[in-house]
mmCIF file of C-alpha atoms in Angstrom:
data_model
loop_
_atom_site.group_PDB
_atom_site.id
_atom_site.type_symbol
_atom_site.label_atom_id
_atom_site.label_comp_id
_atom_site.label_asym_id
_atom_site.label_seq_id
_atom_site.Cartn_x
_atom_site.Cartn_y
_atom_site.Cartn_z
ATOM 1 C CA UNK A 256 35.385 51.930 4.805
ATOM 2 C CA UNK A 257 35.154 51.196 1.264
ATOM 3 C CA UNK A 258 31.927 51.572 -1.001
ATOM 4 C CA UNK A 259 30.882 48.587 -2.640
ATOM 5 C CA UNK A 260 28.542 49.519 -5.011
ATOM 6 C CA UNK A 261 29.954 51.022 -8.305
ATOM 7 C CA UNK A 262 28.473 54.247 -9.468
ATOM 8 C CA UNK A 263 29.535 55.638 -12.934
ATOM 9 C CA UNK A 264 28.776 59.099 -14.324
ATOM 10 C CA UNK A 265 31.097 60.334 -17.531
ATOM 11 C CA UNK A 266 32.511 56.894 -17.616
ATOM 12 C CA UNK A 267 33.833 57.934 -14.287
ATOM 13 C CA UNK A 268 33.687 55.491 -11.467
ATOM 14 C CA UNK A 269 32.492 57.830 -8.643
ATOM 15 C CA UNK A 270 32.579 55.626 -6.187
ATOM 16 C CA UNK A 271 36.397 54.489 -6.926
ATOM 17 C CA UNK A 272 36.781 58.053 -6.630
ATOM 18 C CA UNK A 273 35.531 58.277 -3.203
ATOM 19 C CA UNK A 274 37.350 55.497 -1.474
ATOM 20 C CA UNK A 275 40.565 57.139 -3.862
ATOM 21 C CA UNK A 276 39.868 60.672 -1.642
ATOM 22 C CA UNK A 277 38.883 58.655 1.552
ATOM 23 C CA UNK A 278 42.341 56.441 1.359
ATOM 24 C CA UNK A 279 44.661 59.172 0.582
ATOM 25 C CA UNK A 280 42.853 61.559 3.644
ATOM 26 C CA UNK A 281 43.729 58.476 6.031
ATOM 27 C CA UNK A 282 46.827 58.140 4.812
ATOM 28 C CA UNK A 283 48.434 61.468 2.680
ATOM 29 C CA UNK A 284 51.803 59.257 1.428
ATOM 30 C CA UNK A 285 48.940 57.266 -0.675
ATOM 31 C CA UNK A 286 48.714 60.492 -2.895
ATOM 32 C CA UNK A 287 52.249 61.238 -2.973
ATOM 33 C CA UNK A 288 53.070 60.542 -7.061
ATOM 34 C CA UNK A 289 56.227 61.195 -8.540
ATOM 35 C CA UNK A 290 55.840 61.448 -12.685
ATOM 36 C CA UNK A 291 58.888 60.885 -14.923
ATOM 37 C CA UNK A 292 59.375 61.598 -18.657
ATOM 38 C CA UNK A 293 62.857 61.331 -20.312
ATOM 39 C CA UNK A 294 62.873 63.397 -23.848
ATOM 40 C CA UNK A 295 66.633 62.456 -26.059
ATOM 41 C CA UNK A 296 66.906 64.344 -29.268
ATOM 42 C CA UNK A 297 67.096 62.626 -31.979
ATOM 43 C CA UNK A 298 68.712 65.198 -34.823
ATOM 44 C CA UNK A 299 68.121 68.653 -35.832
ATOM 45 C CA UNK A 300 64.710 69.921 -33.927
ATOM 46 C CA UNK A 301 62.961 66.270 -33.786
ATOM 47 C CA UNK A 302 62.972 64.678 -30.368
ATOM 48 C CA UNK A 303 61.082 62.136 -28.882
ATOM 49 C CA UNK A 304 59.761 61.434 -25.055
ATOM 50 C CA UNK A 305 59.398 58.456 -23.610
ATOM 51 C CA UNK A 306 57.178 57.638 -20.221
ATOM 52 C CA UNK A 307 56.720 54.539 -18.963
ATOM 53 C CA UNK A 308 56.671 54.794 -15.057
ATOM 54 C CA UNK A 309 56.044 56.625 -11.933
ATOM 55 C CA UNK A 310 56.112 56.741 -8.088
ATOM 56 C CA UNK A 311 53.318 56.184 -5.703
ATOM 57 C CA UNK A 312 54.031 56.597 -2.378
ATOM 58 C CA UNK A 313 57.810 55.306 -2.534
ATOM 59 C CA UNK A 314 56.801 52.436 -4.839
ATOM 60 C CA UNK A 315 57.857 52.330 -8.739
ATOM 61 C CA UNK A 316 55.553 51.615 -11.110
ATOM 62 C CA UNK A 317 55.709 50.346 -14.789
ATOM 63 C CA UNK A 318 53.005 51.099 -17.149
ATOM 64 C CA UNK A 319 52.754 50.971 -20.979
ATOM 65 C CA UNK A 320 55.108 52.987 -22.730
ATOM 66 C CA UNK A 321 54.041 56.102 -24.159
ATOM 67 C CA UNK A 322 56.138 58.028 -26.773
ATOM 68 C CA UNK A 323 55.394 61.835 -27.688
ATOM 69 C CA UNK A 324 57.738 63.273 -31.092
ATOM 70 C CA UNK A 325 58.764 66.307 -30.980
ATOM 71 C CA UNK A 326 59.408 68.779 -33.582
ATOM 72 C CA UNK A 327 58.759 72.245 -35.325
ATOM 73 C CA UNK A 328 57.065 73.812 -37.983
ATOM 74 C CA UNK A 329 58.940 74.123 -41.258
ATOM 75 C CA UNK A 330 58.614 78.127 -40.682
ATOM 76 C CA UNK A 331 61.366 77.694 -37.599
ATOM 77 C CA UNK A 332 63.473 75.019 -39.306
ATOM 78 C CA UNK A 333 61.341 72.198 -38.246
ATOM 79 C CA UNK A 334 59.957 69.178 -40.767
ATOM 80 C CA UNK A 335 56.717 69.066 -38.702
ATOM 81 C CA UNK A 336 57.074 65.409 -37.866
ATOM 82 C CA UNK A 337 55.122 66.416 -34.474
ATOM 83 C CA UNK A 338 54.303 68.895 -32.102
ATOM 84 C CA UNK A 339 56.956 71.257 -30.418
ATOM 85 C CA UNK A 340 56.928 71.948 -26.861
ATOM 86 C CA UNK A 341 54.765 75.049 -26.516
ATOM 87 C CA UNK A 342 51.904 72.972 -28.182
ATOM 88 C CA UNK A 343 52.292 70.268 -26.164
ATOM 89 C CA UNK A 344 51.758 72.274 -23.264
ATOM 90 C CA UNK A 345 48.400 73.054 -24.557
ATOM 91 C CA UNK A 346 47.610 69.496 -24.906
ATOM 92 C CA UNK A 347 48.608 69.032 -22.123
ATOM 93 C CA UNK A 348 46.592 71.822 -20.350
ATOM 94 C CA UNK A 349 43.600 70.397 -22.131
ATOM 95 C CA UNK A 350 43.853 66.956 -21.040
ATOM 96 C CA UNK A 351 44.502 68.205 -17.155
ATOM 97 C CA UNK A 352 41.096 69.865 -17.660
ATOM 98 C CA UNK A 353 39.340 67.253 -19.509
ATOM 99 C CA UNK A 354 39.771 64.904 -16.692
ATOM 100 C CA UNK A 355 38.971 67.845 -14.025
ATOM 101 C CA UNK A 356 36.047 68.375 -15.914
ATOM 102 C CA UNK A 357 34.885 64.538 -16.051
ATOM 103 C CA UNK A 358 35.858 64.131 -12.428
ATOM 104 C CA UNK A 359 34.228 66.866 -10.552
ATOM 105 C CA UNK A 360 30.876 67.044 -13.160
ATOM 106 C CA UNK A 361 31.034 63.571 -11.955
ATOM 107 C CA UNK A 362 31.127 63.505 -8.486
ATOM 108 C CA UNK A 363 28.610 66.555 -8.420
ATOM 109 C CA UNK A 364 26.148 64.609 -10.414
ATOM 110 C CA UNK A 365 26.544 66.432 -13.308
ATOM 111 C CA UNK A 366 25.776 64.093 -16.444
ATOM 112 C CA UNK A 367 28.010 65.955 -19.594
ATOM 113 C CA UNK A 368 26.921 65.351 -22.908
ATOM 114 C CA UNK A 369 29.946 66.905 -24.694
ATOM 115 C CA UNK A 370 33.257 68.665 -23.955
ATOM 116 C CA UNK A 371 35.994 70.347 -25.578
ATOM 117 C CA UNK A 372 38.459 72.220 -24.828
ATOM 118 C CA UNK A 373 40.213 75.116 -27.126
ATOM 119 C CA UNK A 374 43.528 76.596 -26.244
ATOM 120 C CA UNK A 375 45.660 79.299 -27.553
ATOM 121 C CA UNK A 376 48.955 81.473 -26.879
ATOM 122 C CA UNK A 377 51.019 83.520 -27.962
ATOM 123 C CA UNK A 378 54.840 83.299 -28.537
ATOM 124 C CA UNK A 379 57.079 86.277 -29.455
ATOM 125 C CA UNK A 380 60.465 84.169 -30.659
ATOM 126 C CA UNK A 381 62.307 87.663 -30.051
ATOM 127 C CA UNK A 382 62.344 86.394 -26.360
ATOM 128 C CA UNK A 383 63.350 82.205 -27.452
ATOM 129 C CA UNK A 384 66.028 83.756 -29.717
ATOM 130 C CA UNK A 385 67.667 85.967 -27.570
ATOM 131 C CA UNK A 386 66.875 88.537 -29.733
ATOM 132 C CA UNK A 387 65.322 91.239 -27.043
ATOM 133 C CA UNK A 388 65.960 90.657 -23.533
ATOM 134 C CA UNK A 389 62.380 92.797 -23.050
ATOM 135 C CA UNK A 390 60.485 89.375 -24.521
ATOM 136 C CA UNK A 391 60.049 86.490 -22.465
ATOM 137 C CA UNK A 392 60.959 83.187 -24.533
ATOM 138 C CA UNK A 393 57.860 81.638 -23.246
ATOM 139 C CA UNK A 394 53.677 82.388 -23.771
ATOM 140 C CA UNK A 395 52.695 85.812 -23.297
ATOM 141 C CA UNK A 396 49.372 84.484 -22.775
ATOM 142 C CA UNK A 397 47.358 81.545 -22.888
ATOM 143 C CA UNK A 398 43.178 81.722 -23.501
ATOM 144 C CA UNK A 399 41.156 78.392 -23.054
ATOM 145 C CA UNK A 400 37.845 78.284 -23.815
ATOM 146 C CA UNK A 401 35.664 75.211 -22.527
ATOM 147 C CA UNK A 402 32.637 73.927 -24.681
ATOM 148 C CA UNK A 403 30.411 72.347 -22.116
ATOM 149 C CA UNK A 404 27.086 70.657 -22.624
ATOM 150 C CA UNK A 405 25.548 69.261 -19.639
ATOM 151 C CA UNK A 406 22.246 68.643 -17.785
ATOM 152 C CA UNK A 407 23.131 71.160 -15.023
ATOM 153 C CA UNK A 408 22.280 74.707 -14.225
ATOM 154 C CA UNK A 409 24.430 77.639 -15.285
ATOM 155 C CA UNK A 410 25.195 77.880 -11.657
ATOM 156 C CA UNK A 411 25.932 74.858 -11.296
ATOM 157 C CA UNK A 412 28.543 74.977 -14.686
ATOM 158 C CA UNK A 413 30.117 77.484 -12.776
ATOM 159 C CA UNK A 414 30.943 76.003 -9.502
ATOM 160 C CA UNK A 415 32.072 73.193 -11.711
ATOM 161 C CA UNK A 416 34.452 75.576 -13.480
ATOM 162 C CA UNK A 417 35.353 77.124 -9.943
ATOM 163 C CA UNK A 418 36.320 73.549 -8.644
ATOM 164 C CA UNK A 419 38.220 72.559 -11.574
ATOM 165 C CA UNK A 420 40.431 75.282 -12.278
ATOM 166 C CA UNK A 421 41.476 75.803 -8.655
ATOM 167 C CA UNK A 422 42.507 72.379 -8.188
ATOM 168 C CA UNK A 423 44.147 71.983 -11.918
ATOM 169 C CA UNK A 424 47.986 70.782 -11.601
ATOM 170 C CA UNK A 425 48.570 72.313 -15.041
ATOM 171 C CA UNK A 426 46.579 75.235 -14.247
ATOM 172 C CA UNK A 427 48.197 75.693 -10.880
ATOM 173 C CA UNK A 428 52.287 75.050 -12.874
ATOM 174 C CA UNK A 429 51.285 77.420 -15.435
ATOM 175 C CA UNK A 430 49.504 79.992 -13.446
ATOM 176 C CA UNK A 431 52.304 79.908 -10.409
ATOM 177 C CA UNK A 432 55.986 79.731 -10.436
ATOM 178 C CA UNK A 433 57.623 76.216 -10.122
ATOM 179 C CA UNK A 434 61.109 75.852 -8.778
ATOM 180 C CA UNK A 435 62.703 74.165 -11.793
ATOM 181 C CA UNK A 436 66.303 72.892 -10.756
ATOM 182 C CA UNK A 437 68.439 71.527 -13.611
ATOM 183 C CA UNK A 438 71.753 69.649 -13.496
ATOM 184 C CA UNK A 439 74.286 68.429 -16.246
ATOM 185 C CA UNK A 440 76.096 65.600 -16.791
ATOM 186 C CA UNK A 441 79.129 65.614 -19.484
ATOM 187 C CA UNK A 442 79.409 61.984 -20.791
#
């Protein structure tokens, strides 16, 4: 059964929220998503992403068009024209948690005031450049630190973070191994 009154906390509407957990436990293919994103480079280390749909359930769906550039700092050949992947991933981390934050402070009655998020990692390019086979080409390690101000308990802040990082997509991709298959097509 659906609520009909609308209850917003964090600009979230909770009670959307709700009948969005109640429809997909009825029915699990109602939570079944399928994102897309399809990067082409564009010349030297500039590249630029393009997403503009995704599944639900079976079901393609068009959206606005979002386009993310890609590129490199000058100090790895790079003009700078935009972020390259690694930081990307931090945005993207941050904006996973940002809505895991809202969400869950939300539905737990949790009124925030502000919230930030701060990310940083390392990367040894021994490991991207094939340099030493001893580096990985990826983060060594990522730290995020979460700048919360609330009208909850510190208790209550960290059942928040307990809830939020345990169900985190990025948090789980990052923290977890993915099975990444990759194909080629010559054209």
């Amino acid at each position: 059964m659906a609520t009909t009154e609308e209850r917003i906390v964090n600009g979230v509407n909770v009670s959307g929220l709700e009948d969005a957990v109640e429809a997909i436990s009825d029915d699990p293919d109602v939570g079944m998503f399928t994102f897309r994103a399809e990067t082409e480079w564009e010349n030297a280390l500039k590249s630029v992403t393009t997403i503009d749909e995704f599944d639900q359930s079976g079901e393609t769906i068009h959206t606005r068009e979002f386009t993310l550039q890609g590129d490199e700092p000058e100090q790895i050949l790079g003009e700078r024209t935009g972020p390259n992947a690694v930081e990307l991933l931090l945005g993207a981390l941050g904006s996973c948690l940002s809505v895991g934050y809202a969400a869950n402070a939300a539905h737990m009655g949790i009124e925030l005031d502000d919230l930030r998020f701060e990310m940083e990692g390392d990367v040894d390019l021994r490991g991207f450049l094939g340099i030493s086979e001893d580096v990985r080409p990826g983060y060594e390690s990522i730290t995020c630190t979460v700048y919360v101000n609330a009208d909850a308990t510190e208790k209550e802040l960290a059942e928040l973070r307990e809830r939020v990082e345990a169900t985190s997509p990025l948090v789980d991709a990052i923290t977890n191994e993915v099975p990444l298959e990759t194909h080629m097509v010559v054209e």
